[in-house]
Short mmCIF file of C-alpha atoms and ligand atoms in Angstrom, two decimals:
data_model
loop_
_atom_site.label_atom_id
_atom_site.label_comp_id
_atom_site.label_asym_id
_atom_site.label_seq_id
_atom_site.Cartn_x
_atom_site.Cartn_y
_atom_site.Cartn_z
CA MET A 7 110.14 136.19 113.75
CA LYS A 8 110.41 139.75 113.55
CA ARG A 9 109.88 143.43 113.96
CA ILE A 10 107.90 145.19 111.27
CA ALA A 11 106.87 148.80 110.60
CA VAL A 12 103.69 150.32 109.20
CA LEU A 13 102.96 153.73 107.71
CA THR A 14 100.17 155.58 105.92
CA SER A 15 101.04 157.82 102.98
CA GLY A 16 99.45 160.19 100.46
CA GLY A 17 95.85 161.36 100.78
CA ASP A 18 94.17 159.94 103.86
CA ALA A 19 91.27 157.54 103.33
CA ALA A 20 88.54 156.20 105.59
CA GLY A 21 89.49 152.68 106.63
CA MET A 22 93.21 153.37 107.05
CA ASN A 23 92.76 153.05 110.81
CA ALA A 24 91.04 149.69 110.40
CA ALA A 25 94.02 148.56 108.33
CA ILE A 26 96.56 149.81 110.90
CA ARG A 27 94.64 148.03 113.68
CA ALA A 28 94.51 144.77 111.72
CA VAL A 29 98.21 144.95 110.82
CA VAL A 30 99.16 145.50 114.45
CA ARG A 31 96.91 142.90 116.03
CA THR A 32 97.54 140.20 113.40
CA ALA A 33 101.30 140.75 113.72
CA LEU A 34 101.08 140.58 117.52
CA HIS A 35 99.15 137.35 117.12
CA CYS A 36 102.15 135.99 115.16
CA GLY A 37 104.44 137.02 118.00
CA TRP A 38 105.97 139.96 116.11
CA GLU A 39 106.66 143.49 117.25
CA VAL A 40 105.16 146.45 115.36
CA LEU A 41 106.47 150.00 115.03
CA GLY A 42 104.29 152.72 113.55
CA LEU A 43 105.75 155.60 111.58
CA LYS A 44 104.34 159.06 112.10
CA HIS A 45 103.55 161.11 108.97
CA GLY A 46 104.29 158.62 106.22
CA TYR A 47 107.57 158.66 104.33
CA THR A 48 108.54 161.93 106.05
CA GLY A 49 108.52 160.11 109.39
CA LEU A 50 110.38 157.18 107.88
CA ILE A 51 113.20 159.41 106.67
CA ALA A 52 113.31 161.20 110.03
CA GLY A 53 113.10 157.97 112.07
CA ASP A 54 109.85 159.01 113.75
CA PHE A 55 108.85 155.56 115.09
CA VAL A 56 106.39 154.65 117.84
CA VAL A 57 105.83 151.20 119.31
CA LEU A 58 102.28 150.00 118.58
CA GLY A 59 100.69 147.58 121.00
CA ALA A 60 97.18 146.15 120.95
CA ARG A 61 95.82 148.98 123.16
CA ASP A 62 97.43 151.69 120.98
CA VAL A 63 95.13 150.73 118.12
CA GLY A 64 92.03 150.42 120.29
CA GLY A 65 89.06 152.70 119.55
CA ILE A 66 90.31 153.78 116.14
CA ILE A 67 88.42 151.52 113.71
CA GLN A 68 85.44 153.88 113.62
CA HIS A 69 87.47 157.00 112.88
CA GLY A 70 88.21 158.48 109.47
CA GLY A 71 91.68 159.69 108.51
CA THR A 72 94.81 158.03 109.86
CA LYS A 73 95.97 157.98 113.46
CA LEU A 74 99.57 157.68 112.22
CA GLY A 75 99.31 160.85 110.13
CA SER A 76 100.20 161.19 106.46
CA THR A 77 102.19 163.49 104.22
CA ARG A 78 103.32 164.02 100.67
CA CYS A 79 107.10 163.67 100.86
CA GLU A 80 109.18 164.92 97.93
CA GLU A 81 112.42 163.66 99.48
CA PHE A 82 111.29 160.04 99.30
CA LYS A 83 111.12 160.37 95.51
CA THR A 84 114.90 160.76 95.47
CA GLU A 85 117.36 157.90 95.90
CA GLN A 86 119.10 159.85 98.64
CA GLY A 87 115.83 160.13 100.57
CA ARG A 88 115.12 156.44 100.22
CA LEU A 89 118.67 155.57 101.37
CA ARG A 90 118.07 157.62 104.52
CA ALA A 91 114.81 155.71 105.00
CA LEU A 92 116.59 152.39 104.53
CA ARG A 93 119.15 153.35 107.16
CA GLN A 94 116.36 154.09 109.65
CA LEU A 95 114.79 150.68 109.01
CA ASN A 96 118.06 148.77 109.18
CA GLU A 97 119.28 150.55 112.33
CA ARG A 98 116.19 149.27 114.15
CA ASP A 99 116.48 145.78 112.73
CA ILE A 100 113.09 146.06 111.03
CA GLY A 101 112.34 143.10 108.78
CA ALA A 102 109.50 144.47 106.63
CA LEU A 103 107.47 147.61 105.98
CA VAL A 104 103.72 147.84 105.34
CA VAL A 105 102.72 150.87 103.25
CA ILE A 106 99.05 151.87 103.28
CA GLY A 107 98.45 154.34 100.45
CA GLY A 108 97.56 155.14 96.86
CA ASP A 109 99.39 154.96 93.53
CA GLY A 110 102.12 157.46 94.45
CA SER A 111 102.74 155.76 97.77
CA GLN A 112 102.93 152.37 96.08
CA ALA A 113 105.38 153.75 93.50
CA GLY A 114 107.42 154.57 96.61
CA SER A 115 106.93 151.02 97.96
CA HIS A 116 108.09 149.63 94.66
CA ALA A 117 111.18 151.85 94.63
CA LEU A 118 112.10 150.77 98.17
CA SER A 119 111.44 147.14 97.37
CA GLN A 120 113.74 147.42 94.33
CA MET A 121 116.48 148.52 96.72
CA GLY A 122 116.16 145.10 98.38
CA PHE A 123 113.94 145.90 101.36
CA PRO A 124 110.82 143.74 101.98
CA VAL A 125 107.78 145.97 101.47
CA ILE A 126 104.11 145.15 101.18
CA GLY A 127 101.49 147.64 100.01
CA ILE A 128 97.84 148.02 101.00
CA ALA A 129 95.69 149.63 98.29
CA SER A 130 94.24 152.78 99.81
CA THR A 131 93.04 155.95 98.09
CA ILE A 132 89.67 157.58 97.53
CA ASP A 133 90.59 158.08 93.84
CA ASN A 134 90.33 154.37 92.97
CA ASP A 135 93.07 154.82 90.39
CA LEU A 136 95.34 152.05 91.65
CA CYS A 137 95.79 148.82 89.69
CA GLY A 138 95.67 145.58 91.65
CA SER A 139 92.42 146.40 93.46
CA GLU A 140 89.08 146.93 91.77
CA ILE A 141 88.10 149.07 94.74
CA THR A 142 90.61 150.69 97.05
CA LEU A 143 90.28 151.46 100.73
CA GLY A 144 88.33 154.68 101.37
CA VAL A 145 86.46 154.79 98.08
CA ASP A 146 83.13 153.53 99.40
CA THR A 147 83.00 156.03 102.27
CA ALA A 148 84.08 158.94 100.05
CA LEU A 149 81.41 158.01 97.49
CA ASN A 150 78.73 157.98 100.16
CA VAL A 151 79.80 161.39 101.50
CA ALA A 152 79.71 162.87 97.99
CA LEU A 153 76.39 161.20 97.27
CA GLU A 154 74.76 162.63 100.36
CA ALA A 155 75.87 166.10 99.29
CA ILE A 156 74.52 165.59 95.78
CA ASP A 157 71.17 164.40 97.14
CA ARG A 158 70.95 167.55 99.25
CA LEU A 159 71.86 169.81 96.36
CA LYS A 160 69.14 168.19 94.31
CA VAL A 161 66.56 169.16 96.92
CA THR A 162 67.40 172.84 96.76
CA ALA A 163 67.95 172.70 92.98
CA SER A 164 64.41 171.36 92.55
CA SER A 165 62.89 174.03 94.79
CA HIS A 166 64.45 176.80 92.72
CA GLN A 167 64.55 175.15 89.30
CA ARG A 168 68.30 175.64 89.25
CA ALA A 169 71.24 173.98 87.62
CA PHE A 170 74.08 172.93 89.91
CA LEU A 171 77.62 171.99 89.20
CA VAL A 172 79.15 169.65 91.79
CA GLU A 173 82.87 169.08 91.66
CA VAL A 174 84.23 165.90 93.18
CA MET A 175 87.81 164.75 93.79
CA GLY A 176 89.75 162.02 92.02
CA ARG A 177 92.85 163.82 90.80
CA ASP A 178 93.08 162.85 87.10
CA CYS A 179 90.65 159.93 87.45
CA GLY A 180 86.90 160.24 86.84
CA TYR A 181 85.83 157.28 88.98
CA ILE A 182 84.24 159.25 91.84
CA ALA A 183 82.41 161.54 89.40
CA LEU A 184 81.13 158.64 87.34
CA MET A 185 79.87 156.62 90.30
CA THR A 186 78.29 159.50 92.20
CA GLY A 187 76.90 160.92 88.98
CA ILE A 188 75.05 157.70 88.22
CA ALA A 189 74.04 156.95 91.80
CA GLY A 190 72.99 160.57 92.34
CA GLY A 191 70.92 160.69 89.15
CA ALA A 192 72.95 163.51 87.57
CA GLU A 193 71.80 165.04 84.31
CA ALA A 194 75.40 165.17 83.06
CA ILE A 195 78.80 163.85 84.11
CA VAL A 196 82.15 165.35 83.15
CA ILE A 197 85.31 163.26 83.56
CA PRO A 198 88.92 163.61 82.38
CA GLU A 199 88.73 160.36 80.38
CA VAL A 200 86.07 161.73 77.99
CA GLU A 201 86.40 164.99 76.07
CA THR A 202 83.54 167.30 76.95
CA ASP A 203 82.08 170.16 74.97
CA PRO A 204 80.42 172.75 77.25
CA GLU A 205 77.88 173.42 74.47
CA GLN A 206 76.82 169.78 74.68
CA ILE A 207 76.34 170.13 78.44
CA ALA A 208 74.18 173.21 77.85
CA THR A 209 72.10 171.31 75.28
CA GLU A 210 71.62 168.37 77.66
CA LEU A 211 70.57 170.63 80.53
CA ARG A 212 68.13 172.56 78.35
CA ALA A 213 66.68 169.30 77.06
CA SER A 214 66.19 168.00 80.59
CA TYR A 215 64.21 171.15 81.53
CA GLU A 216 62.12 170.65 78.38
CA ARG A 217 61.42 167.08 79.48
CA GLY A 218 59.93 168.54 82.65
CA LYS A 219 62.77 168.25 85.15
CA ALA A 220 62.80 170.79 87.95
CA HIS A 221 66.53 170.56 88.57
CA ALA A 222 69.77 169.84 86.78
CA ILE A 223 72.85 168.40 88.40
CA VAL A 224 76.19 168.19 86.62
CA VAL A 225 78.81 166.12 88.44
CA VAL A 226 82.28 167.08 87.34
CA ALA A 227 85.64 165.53 88.21
CA GLU A 228 88.27 167.97 89.46
CA GLY A 229 90.75 166.66 86.88
CA ALA A 230 88.53 167.26 83.84
CA LYS A 231 89.60 169.90 81.33
CA TYR A 232 86.30 171.63 82.01
CA ASN A 233 86.22 171.25 85.78
CA ALA A 234 83.93 173.36 88.00
CA ASP A 235 85.84 176.59 87.45
CA GLY A 236 86.22 175.99 83.72
CA LEU A 237 82.57 175.13 83.11
CA ALA A 238 81.23 177.90 85.36
CA ARG A 239 83.42 180.42 83.52
CA TYR A 240 82.21 179.17 80.14
CA PHE A 241 78.56 179.38 81.18
CA SER A 242 79.05 182.84 82.65
CA ASP A 243 80.91 184.09 79.53
CA HIS A 244 78.03 182.84 77.35
CA ARG A 245 75.24 183.62 79.82
CA LYS A 246 73.08 185.55 77.35
CA ARG A 247 73.13 182.94 74.62
CA LEU A 248 72.92 179.86 76.89
CA GLY A 249 70.13 181.35 78.99
CA PHE A 250 71.18 180.15 82.43
CA ASP A 251 74.14 179.91 84.74
CA LEU A 252 75.42 177.17 87.00
CA ARG A 253 75.65 177.33 90.80
CA VAL A 254 78.94 175.74 91.85
CA THR A 255 79.67 173.49 94.82
CA LYS A 256 83.13 171.99 95.23
CA LEU A 257 83.02 169.13 97.68
CA GLY A 258 86.79 169.04 98.11
CA HIS A 259 88.32 167.49 101.21
CA VAL A 260 84.95 166.90 102.86
CA GLN A 261 84.96 163.68 100.81
CA ARG A 262 88.07 162.46 102.61
CA GLY A 263 86.89 163.17 106.15
CA GLY A 264 84.01 160.74 106.54
CA ALA A 265 83.87 158.05 109.21
CA PRO A 266 84.42 154.68 107.52
CA GLY A 267 81.31 152.69 106.72
CA VAL A 268 81.11 148.96 107.23
CA PHE A 269 82.56 148.27 103.78
CA ASP A 270 85.78 150.22 104.43
CA ARG A 271 86.13 148.94 107.99
CA MET A 272 85.92 145.37 106.66
CA LEU A 273 88.15 146.06 103.67
CA GLY A 274 90.83 147.70 105.84
CA THR A 275 90.61 144.84 108.30
CA ARG A 276 90.91 142.18 105.62
CA PHE A 277 93.74 144.02 103.82
CA GLY A 278 95.69 144.53 107.06
CA ALA A 279 95.37 140.92 108.18
CA ALA A 280 96.24 139.62 104.70
CA ALA A 281 99.37 141.80 104.52
CA ILE A 282 100.71 140.09 107.65
CA GLN A 283 99.73 136.66 106.37
CA TYR A 284 101.69 137.29 103.15
CA LEU A 285 104.69 138.49 105.16
CA ALA A 286 104.48 135.38 107.34
CA LYS A 287 104.91 133.36 104.13
CA ASP A 288 107.87 135.62 103.28
CA GLU A 289 105.96 137.14 100.35
CA HIS A 290 106.64 140.82 99.71
CA GLY A 291 107.16 143.27 96.85
CA ILE A 292 103.40 142.98 96.38
CA LEU A 293 100.22 145.03 96.77
CA VAL A 294 97.27 143.65 98.72
CA GLY A 295 94.00 144.45 96.96
CA LEU A 296 90.52 143.17 96.15
CA LEU A 297 89.89 141.48 92.80
CA LYS A 298 86.62 139.69 91.98
CA GLY A 299 85.72 139.82 95.66
CA GLU A 300 88.87 138.04 96.80
CA ILE A 301 91.87 139.46 98.64
CA VAL A 302 94.79 139.01 96.27
CA ALA A 303 98.38 140.15 95.90
CA THR A 304 99.77 141.76 92.74
CA PRO A 305 103.50 142.41 92.23
CA LEU A 306 104.30 146.09 92.88
CA ALA A 307 106.17 146.17 89.57
CA GLU A 308 102.91 145.35 87.74
CA VAL A 309 100.96 147.86 89.76
CA ALA A 310 103.48 150.60 89.03
CA ALA A 311 103.55 149.85 85.29
CA ALA A 312 99.82 149.80 84.60
CA ARG A 313 97.11 152.43 84.46
CA LYS A 314 93.72 151.41 85.80
CA PRO A 315 91.04 151.65 83.12
CA LEU A 316 87.65 153.22 83.81
CA ASP A 317 84.62 151.37 82.47
CA LEU A 318 83.43 153.99 80.00
CA ARG A 319 80.33 151.96 79.11
CA LEU A 320 78.95 153.44 82.32
CA MET A 321 79.04 156.92 80.74
CA GLU A 322 76.60 155.68 78.10
CA LEU A 323 74.43 154.11 80.80
CA ALA A 324 74.45 157.43 82.68
CA ARG A 325 73.25 159.22 79.52
CA VAL A 326 70.40 156.74 79.02
CA LEU A 327 69.31 156.94 82.64
CA ALA A 328 69.38 160.74 82.73
CA ARG A 329 66.29 160.88 80.48
P1 ADP B 24 98.85 158.74 96.86
O1 ADP B 24 99.68 157.67 97.44
O2 ADP B 24 97.60 158.98 97.66
O3 ADP B 24 98.59 158.57 95.39
P2 ADP B 24 100.86 160.76 96.23
O4 ADP B 24 100.81 160.53 94.76
O5 ADP B 24 100.94 162.17 96.68
O6 ADP B 24 99.63 160.12 97.02
O7 ADP B 24 102.13 159.98 96.78
C1 ADP B 24 102.41 159.94 98.15
C2 ADP B 24 103.89 159.92 98.39
O8 ADP B 24 104.46 158.76 97.80
C3 ADP B 24 104.66 161.07 97.73
O9 ADP B 24 104.57 162.27 98.44
C4 ADP B 24 106.06 160.50 97.74
O10 ADP B 24 106.62 160.58 99.03
C5 ADP B 24 105.81 159.04 97.42
N1 ADP B 24 105.97 158.81 95.98
C6 ADP B 24 105.14 159.14 94.98
N2 ADP B 24 105.63 158.80 93.78
C7 ADP B 24 106.83 158.23 94.03
C8 ADP B 24 107.86 157.67 93.22
N3 ADP B 24 107.76 157.60 91.88
N4 ADP B 24 108.97 157.18 93.82
C9 ADP B 24 109.10 157.22 95.17
N5 ADP B 24 108.17 157.74 95.99
C10 ADP B 24 107.07 158.23 95.45
O1 F6P B 25 94.57 161.39 96.19
C1 F6P B 25 93.50 161.78 97.00
C2 F6P B 25 93.16 163.23 96.77
O2 F6P B 25 92.09 163.57 97.64
C3 F6P B 25 92.79 163.59 95.33
O3 F6P B 25 91.47 163.23 95.00
C4 F6P B 25 93.03 165.07 95.34
O4 F6P B 25 93.29 165.57 94.04
C5 F6P B 25 94.23 165.21 96.23
O5 F6P B 25 94.25 164.06 97.06
C6 F6P B 25 94.24 166.44 97.08
O6 F6P B 25 95.45 166.48 97.73
P1 F6P B 25 95.74 167.38 99.01
O7 F6P B 25 95.00 166.79 100.16
O8 F6P B 25 97.22 167.28 99.18
O9 F6P B 25 95.25 168.75 98.69
#
């Protein structure tokens, strides 16, 4: 058949390299040629292609980030930008594009696919806010990085009988906070999906000290109304009345930089291989994801139209377990 291209876009995620490697080697196995695009949609618009052979993707599966590079590209959101991208693809006689990225990147895939070009998405973002995959590439590694940090904070919090506020990423989704909050045994969790009263947090923390706890950990999602800065400011403004303040740690990009664990290496590998298998059947305009343990494809139109729900029953479970 054909010549295809692959790019990574949006926030990088551990496992992207495994996906690139699987795309390249599965396509080569089919007798196709693969071009990689440097720096996501920016490279696509600029025509920044590199030929990817089997050796070019050797020794990358164990590395975090993306060997192809990634960007946020405002120009691709415009029709003019996408037309420039289309020209680059058509000039090189490229038959299909694989886009490894999160919800924004897949909105881009959908837009390109609506212009008639065969595109296939691979669900990849640490935020886990993308429909069509119950867990996206990079989530597991990011969760483990955040969890290790929370465990360490708990050690020092216990030594000093302190309360710590740990802010995790997720943009406007509370998934990372909810999972690491439960798995890290947090005393309270603050997420954008649930309105939070700082007074309630103070009450919960005080109650946990009264129950004999030597530490208090509050895991807060960056997108919550009361994120780390907001909550810390509230506690500092009401220091006298509340009786304690909160030490703040923002984990930030450290969560994105981990080396992929076995779960993300396998997920990236399975996603990458499946993307080529779908293309071989001439199926495109779809997102490759994991649903009920199986690799499945969901139309990009459906992915773009839906918002992934968070299982809020887990917030109640977290409250019960924080006793
Ligand atoms: P992620 O894919 O990790 O969610 P972003 O939301 O930043 O990251 O999106 C990555 C890139 O995808 C954007 O910089 C832009 O180039 C492209 N993109 C996002 N939304 C759209 C859209 N509605 N139409 C076309 N391209 C988009
Ligand atoms: O989408 C992944 C993510 O890490 C979000 O959790 C976070 O809000 C955002 O990217 C940070 O973006 P940037 O790396 O551009 O600062």
